[in-house]
Amino acid sequence: MDDQEPVVDPQRPVYVWQQVADWIAGRIDAGELLPGARLEGERELAERAGVAVGTVRRAVEDLRERGLVVTLPAKGTYIADRPNS
Amino acid sequence: MDDQEPVVDPQRPVYVWQQVADWIAGRIDAGELLPGARLEGERELAERAGVAVGTVRRAVEDLRERGLVVTLPAKGTYIADRPNS
DNA sequence: CCCGATTTGTGCGTATGTATC
DNA sequence: AGATACATACGCACAAATCGG
């Protein structure tokens, strides 16, 4: 009832945190997460992806560096506004 | 009869106390609150904005640091005199 | 001088979220 | 991975100062 398709595969030759980041980036790209929307909390994402919280943190940090999200400590991480393509 | 446009939106990627501070700063900037005028009490502002008193306190503290208002304990918070532009 | 209403100041507890070690 | 720290946010309660009657 609660298993959806797995988000990451530890076996693949790609860092798990990168797989998580790509998963989230994919959701943004697909329009599932619109600019201004709040991303789920770290713990929730970790449970959903089946990885450790630290791994999610590493992934979100990457998204931040890519400018895809903005993090407000103690409030949450939000989808950034799209720069004019 | 009593609903005006909402002051804050907890969902937005901006701290609530910051939204409250900006709201008040906007009223000052718009000339609605003139120098020397008394700002509403914390609880009144909280009710108007639909936030907790502590959040208003945080907002007013910010306005104080910005030099926009002056607070006299047990008396009230007043709009500061404009520095020569 | 005292009383009561009002307002800011402060502390505690709870919840959630990120930051740090 | 786990534990601790820190910040936001809400809610409540009480203290202290002000001001009017």
mmCIF file of C-alpha atoms (C1' of nucleotides) in Angstrom:
data_model
loop_
_atom_site.group_PDB
_atom_site.id
_atom_site.type_symbol
_atom_site.label_atom_id
_atom_site.label_comp_id
_atom_site.label_asym_id
_atom_site.label_seq_id
_atom_site.Cartn_x
_atom_site.Cartn_y
_atom_site.Cartn_z
ATOM 1 C CA MET A 1 0.000 0.000 0.000
ATOM 2 C CA ASP A 2 2.839 2.285 0.730
ATOM 3 C CA ASP A 3 5.531 1.228 -1.680
ATOM 4 C CA GLN A 4 5.967 3.404 -4.667
ATOM 5 C CA GLU A 5 8.780 3.023 -7.103
ATOM 6 C CA PRO A 6 12.085 3.361 -5.331
ATOM 7 C CA VAL A 7 13.832 6.684 -5.561
ATOM 8 C CA VAL A 8 17.388 5.532 -5.267
ATOM 9 C CA ASP A 9 19.418 2.445 -5.975
ATOM 10 C CA PRO A 10 22.548 2.178 -3.841
ATOM 11 C CA GLN A 11 23.990 -0.239 -6.371
ATOM 12 C CA ARG A 12 24.199 2.245 -9.179
ATOM 13 C CA PRO A 13 27.549 3.934 -9.811
ATOM 14 C CA VAL A 14 26.158 7.314 -8.755
ATOM 15 C CA TYR A 15 26.316 8.891 -5.316
ATOM 16 C CA VAL A 16 23.113 8.316 -3.406
ATOM 17 C CA TRP A 17 22.860 11.985 -2.497
ATOM 18 C CA GLN A 18 23.065 12.800 -6.197
ATOM 19 C CA GLN A 19 20.265 10.388 -6.986
ATOM 20 C CA VAL A 20 18.159 12.077 -4.351
ATOM 21 C CA ALA A 21 18.996 15.494 -5.744
ATOM 22 C CA ASP A 22 18.115 14.381 -9.239
ATOM 23 C CA TRP A 23 14.863 12.921 -8.002
ATOM 24 C CA ILE A 24 13.847 16.242 -6.459
ATOM 25 C CA ALA A 25 15.124 18.202 -9.425
ATOM 26 C CA GLY A 26 13.022 15.959 -11.604
ATOM 27 C CA ARG A 27 9.929 16.734 -9.594
ATOM 28 C CA ILE A 28 10.635 20.433 -10.003
ATOM 29 C CA ASP A 29 11.255 20.056 -13.699
ATOM 30 C CA ALA A 30 8.054 18.100 -14.097
ATOM 31 C CA GLY A 31 6.106 20.943 -12.581
ATOM 32 C CA GLU A 32 5.120 18.901 -9.567
ATOM 33 C CA LEU A 33 6.888 21.417 -7.372
ATOM 34 C CA LEU A 34 6.197 24.966 -8.440
ATOM 35 C CA PRO A 35 8.244 28.047 -7.533
ATOM 36 C CA GLY A 36 7.412 29.206 -4.033
ATOM 37 C CA ALA A 37 6.183 25.798 -2.985
ATOM 38 C CA ARG A 38 7.613 24.298 0.136
ATOM 39 C CA LEU A 39 9.694 21.189 -0.083
ATOM 40 C CA GLU A 40 8.983 18.444 2.438
ATOM 41 C CA GLY A 41 11.117 18.406 5.579
ATOM 42 C CA GLU A 42 14.435 16.607 5.652
ATOM 43 C CA ARG A 43 13.156 13.741 7.768
ATOM 44 C CA GLU A 44 10.107 13.259 5.588
ATOM 45 C CA LEU A 45 12.217 13.235 2.446
ATOM 46 C CA ALA A 46 14.648 10.817 4.039
ATOM 47 C CA GLU A 47 11.899 8.394 4.917
ATOM 48 C CA ARG A 48 10.324 8.694 1.487
ATOM 49 C CA ALA A 49 13.610 8.066 -0.302
ATOM 50 C CA GLY A 50 14.760 5.433 2.157
ATOM 51 C CA VAL A 51 18.026 7.195 2.935
ATOM 52 C CA ALA A 52 19.603 8.869 5.947
ATOM 53 C CA VAL A 53 18.799 12.444 6.837
ATOM 54 C CA GLY A 54 22.410 13.449 6.261
ATOM 55 C CA THR A 55 22.157 12.187 2.714
ATOM 56 C CA VAL A 56 19.106 14.332 2.076
ATOM 57 C CA ARG A 57 20.950 17.302 3.510
ATOM 58 C CA ARG A 58 23.787 16.729 1.074
ATOM 59 C CA ALA A 59 21.279 16.559 -1.774
ATOM 60 C CA VAL A 60 19.472 19.736 -0.760
ATOM 61 C CA GLU A 61 22.794 21.491 -0.396
ATOM 62 C CA ASP A 62 23.487 20.589 -4.001
ATOM 63 C CA LEU A 63 20.128 21.920 -5.134
ATOM 64 C CA ARG A 64 20.891 25.125 -3.290
ATOM 65 C CA GLU A 65 24.196 25.507 -5.071
ATOM 66 C CA ARG A 66 22.370 24.912 -8.321
ATOM 67 C CA GLY A 67 19.973 27.693 -7.406
ATOM 68 C CA LEU A 68 16.958 25.435 -7.599
ATOM 69 C CA VAL A 69 15.874 25.943 -4.018
ATOM 70 C CA VAL A 70 16.196 28.436 -1.206
ATOM 71 C CA THR A 71 16.487 27.403 2.424
ATOM 72 C CA LEU A 72 15.251 29.416 5.370
ATOM 73 C CA PRO A 73 16.566 27.927 8.598
ATOM 74 C CA ALA A 74 13.822 26.879 10.963
ATOM 75 C CA LYS A 75 11.190 27.450 8.301
ATOM 76 C CA GLY A 76 11.859 25.239 5.377
ATOM 77 C CA THR A 77 13.279 24.830 1.899
ATOM 78 C CA TYR A 78 11.390 26.388 -0.984
ATOM 79 C CA ILE A 79 11.459 26.052 -4.747
ATOM 80 C CA ALA A 80 13.266 29.026 -6.201
ATOM 81 C CA ASP A 81 11.821 31.294 -8.833
ATOM 82 C CA ARG A 82 12.853 30.329 -12.322
ATOM 83 C CA PRO A 83 15.308 32.643 -13.964
ATOM 84 C CA ASN A 84 14.211 33.770 -17.412
ATOM 85 C CA SER A 85 15.192 30.947 -19.690
ATOM 86 C CA MET B 1 -17.298 43.342 7.451
ATOM 87 C CA ASP B 2 -14.195 42.555 9.363
ATOM 88 C CA ASP B 3 -12.024 40.824 6.874
ATOM 89 C CA GLN B 4 -9.466 42.928 5.151
ATOM 90 C CA GLU B 5 -6.753 41.623 2.933
ATOM 91 C CA PRO B 6 -4.517 39.245 4.861
ATOM 92 C CA VAL B 7 -1.249 40.625 6.113
ATOM 93 C CA VAL B 8 0.832 37.485 6.172
ATOM 94 C CA ASP B 9 0.930 34.120 4.467
ATOM 95 C CA PRO B 10 2.710 31.461 6.531
ATOM 96 C CA GLN B 11 3.231 29.442 3.359
ATOM 97 C CA ARG B 12 5.446 32.008 1.680
ATOM 98 C CA PRO B 13 9.199 31.470 1.806
ATOM 99 C CA VAL B 14 9.640 34.495 4.055
ATOM 100 C CA TYR B 15 9.704 34.522 7.846
ATOM 101 C CA VAL B 16 6.345 35.518 9.263
ATOM 102 C CA TRP B 17 7.871 38.108 11.554
ATOM 103 C CA GLN B 18 9.533 39.634 8.494
ATOM 104 C CA GLN B 19 6.223 39.823 6.658
ATOM 105 C CA VAL B 20 4.731 41.624 9.647
ATOM 106 C CA ALA B 21 7.668 44.034 9.787
ATOM 107 C CA ASP B 22 7.361 44.761 6.077
ATOM 108 C CA TRP B 23 3.643 45.334 6.460
ATOM 109 C CA ILE B 24 4.171 47.956 9.151
ATOM 110 C CA ALA B 25 7.107 49.492 7.320
ATOM 111 C CA GLY B 26 4.854 49.775 4.301
ATOM 112 C CA ARG B 27 2.230 51.623 6.283
ATOM 113 C CA ILE B 28 4.897 54.040 7.455
ATOM 114 C CA ASP B 29 6.248 54.477 3.969
ATOM 115 C CA ALA B 30 2.776 55.081 2.626
ATOM 116 C CA GLY B 31 2.283 57.911 5.068
ATOM 117 C CA GLU B 32 -0.470 56.110 6.909
ATOM 118 C CA LEU B 33 1.643 56.250 10.043
ATOM 119 C CA LEU B 34 3.289 59.624 10.474
ATOM 120 C CA PRO B 35 6.315 60.388 12.666
ATOM 121 C CA GLY B 36 5.258 60.686 16.271
ATOM 122 C CA ALA B 37 2.166 58.614 15.758
ATOM 123 C CA ARG B 38 1.592 55.718 18.080
ATOM 124 C CA LEU B 39 1.653 52.215 16.713
ATOM 125 C CA GLU B 40 -1.079 49.846 17.817
ATOM 126 C CA GLY B 41 -0.292 47.594 20.761
ATOM 127 C CA GLU B 42 1.414 44.272 20.251
ATOM 128 C CA ARG B 43 -1.696 42.238 20.962
ATOM 129 C CA GLU B 44 -3.830 44.400 18.706
ATOM 130 C CA LEU B 45 -1.302 44.036 15.904
ATOM 131 C CA ALA B 46 -1.113 40.310 16.497
ATOM 132 C CA GLU B 47 -4.850 39.935 16.205
ATOM 133 C CA ARG B 48 -4.977 42.110 13.122
ATOM 134 C CA ALA B 49 -2.199 40.151 11.428
ATOM 135 C CA GLY B 50 -3.391 36.801 12.670
ATOM 136 C CA VAL B 51 -0.081 35.891 14.269
ATOM 137 C CA ALA B 52 1.214 35.292 17.787
ATOM 138 C CA VAL B 53 2.260 38.152 20.032
ATOM 139 C CA GLY B 54 5.812 36.871 20.109
ATOM 140 C CA THR B 55 5.973 37.136 16.347
ATOM 141 C CA VAL B 56 4.885 40.781 16.452
ATOM 142 C CA ARG B 57 7.497 41.432 19.099
ATOM 143 C CA ARG B 58 10.132 40.019 16.798
ATOM 144 C CA ALA B 59 8.882 42.249 13.983
ATOM 145 C CA VAL B 60 8.867 45.405 16.094
ATOM 146 C CA GLU B 61 12.348 44.566 17.314
ATOM 147 C CA ASP B 62 13.433 44.542 13.685
ATOM 148 C CA LEU B 63 11.804 47.912 13.004
ATOM 149 C CA ARG B 64 13.590 49.280 16.059
ATOM 150 C CA GLU B 65 16.929 48.084 14.755
ATOM 151 C CA ARG B 66 16.087 49.717 11.442
ATOM 152 C CA GLY B 67 15.405 52.959 13.291
ATOM 153 C CA LEU B 68 11.854 53.182 12.035
ATOM 154 C CA VAL B 69 10.227 53.160 15.454
ATOM 155 C CA VAL B 70 10.987 53.930 19.065
ATOM 156 C CA THR B 71 9.601 51.878 21.927
ATOM 157 C CA LEU B 72 8.817 53.151 25.398
ATOM 158 C CA PRO B 73 8.140 50.255 27.761
ATOM 159 C CA ALA B 74 4.680 50.279 29.236
ATOM 160 C CA LYS B 75 3.762 53.219 27.024
ATOM 161 C CA GLY B 76 3.928 52.226 23.433
ATOM 162 C CA THR B 77 5.856 52.137 20.197
ATOM 163 C CA TYR B 78 6.039 55.306 18.144
ATOM 164 C CA ILE B 79 6.987 56.135 14.599
ATOM 165 C CA ALA B 80 10.455 57.657 14.550
ATOM 166 C CA ASP B 81 11.267 60.986 12.973
ATOM 167 C CA ARG B 82 12.496 60.688 9.429
ATOM 168 C CA PRO B 83 16.157 61.337 8.920
ATOM 169 C CA ASN B 84 16.803 64.062 6.365
ATOM 170 C CA SER B 85 16.640 62.301 3.033
ATOM 171 C "C1'" DC C 1 -2.212 57.770 47.364
ATOM 172 C "C1'" DC C 2 -4.506 54.042 45.305
ATOM 173 C "C1'" DC C 3 -6.958 51.437 41.709
ATOM 174 C "C1'" DG C 4 -7.582 49.651 37.322
ATOM 175 C "C1'" DA C 5 -6.773 49.452 32.487
ATOM 176 C "C1'" DT C 6 -3.278 49.311 29.074
ATOM 177 C "C1'" DT C 7 1.211 48.152 27.179
ATOM 178 C "C1'" DT C 8 5.713 46.391 26.929
ATOM 179 C "C1'" DG C 9 9.050 42.922 29.042
ATOM 180 C "C1'" DT C 10 10.056 38.285 30.183
ATOM 181 C "C1'" DG C 11 9.789 33.486 30.974
ATOM 182 C "C1'" DC C 12 8.048 28.734 30.131
ATOM 183 C "C1'" DG C 13 6.409 24.924 27.253
ATOM 184 C "C1'" DT C 14 5.480 22.718 22.825
ATOM 185 C "C1'" DA C 15 6.222 21.812 17.967
ATOM 186 C "C1'" DT C 16 8.829 21.926 13.768
ATOM 187 C "C1'" DG C 17 12.894 22.675 10.997
ATOM 188 C "C1'" DT C 18 17.616 23.402 10.020
ATOM 189 C "C1'" DA C 19 22.663 23.610 11.717
ATOM 190 C "C1'" DT C 20 26.434 21.606 13.947
ATOM 191 C "C1'" DC C 21 29.395 18.181 16.007
ATOM 192 C "C1'" DA D 1 23.994 7.963 12.493
ATOM 193 C "C1'" DG D 2 22.906 10.094 16.472
ATOM 194 C "C1'" DA D 3 22.684 13.738 19.664
ATOM 195 C "C1'" DT D 4 22.647 18.439 20.692
ATOM 196 C "C1'" DA D 5 22.095 23.218 19.622
ATOM 197 C "C1'" DC D 6 19.686 27.053 17.628
ATOM 198 C "C1'" DA D 7 15.816 29.603 15.287
ATOM 199 C "C1'" DT D 8 11.026 30.201 14.077
ATOM 200 C "C1'" DA D 9 6.295 30.201 15.640
ATOM 201 C "C1'" DC D 10 2.409 29.679 18.631
ATOM 202 C "C1'" DG D 11 0.169 30.185 23.167
ATOM 203 C "C1'" DC D 12 -0.088 31.373 27.815
ATOM 204 C "C1'" DA D 13 0.955 33.691 32.075
ATOM 205 C "C1'" DC D 14 2.886 37.031 35.064
ATOM 206 C "C1'" DA D 15 5.743 41.174 36.162
ATOM 207 C "C1'" DA D 16 6.615 46.103 35.765
ATOM 208 C "C1'" DA D 17 5.761 50.631 34.148
ATOM 209 C "C1'" DT D 18 2.500 54.167 32.591
ATOM 210 C "C1'" DC D 19 -1.492 56.930 32.878
ATOM 211 C "C1'" DG D 20 -6.117 58.125 33.880
ATOM 212 C "C1'" DG D 21 -9.619 58.770 37.236
#
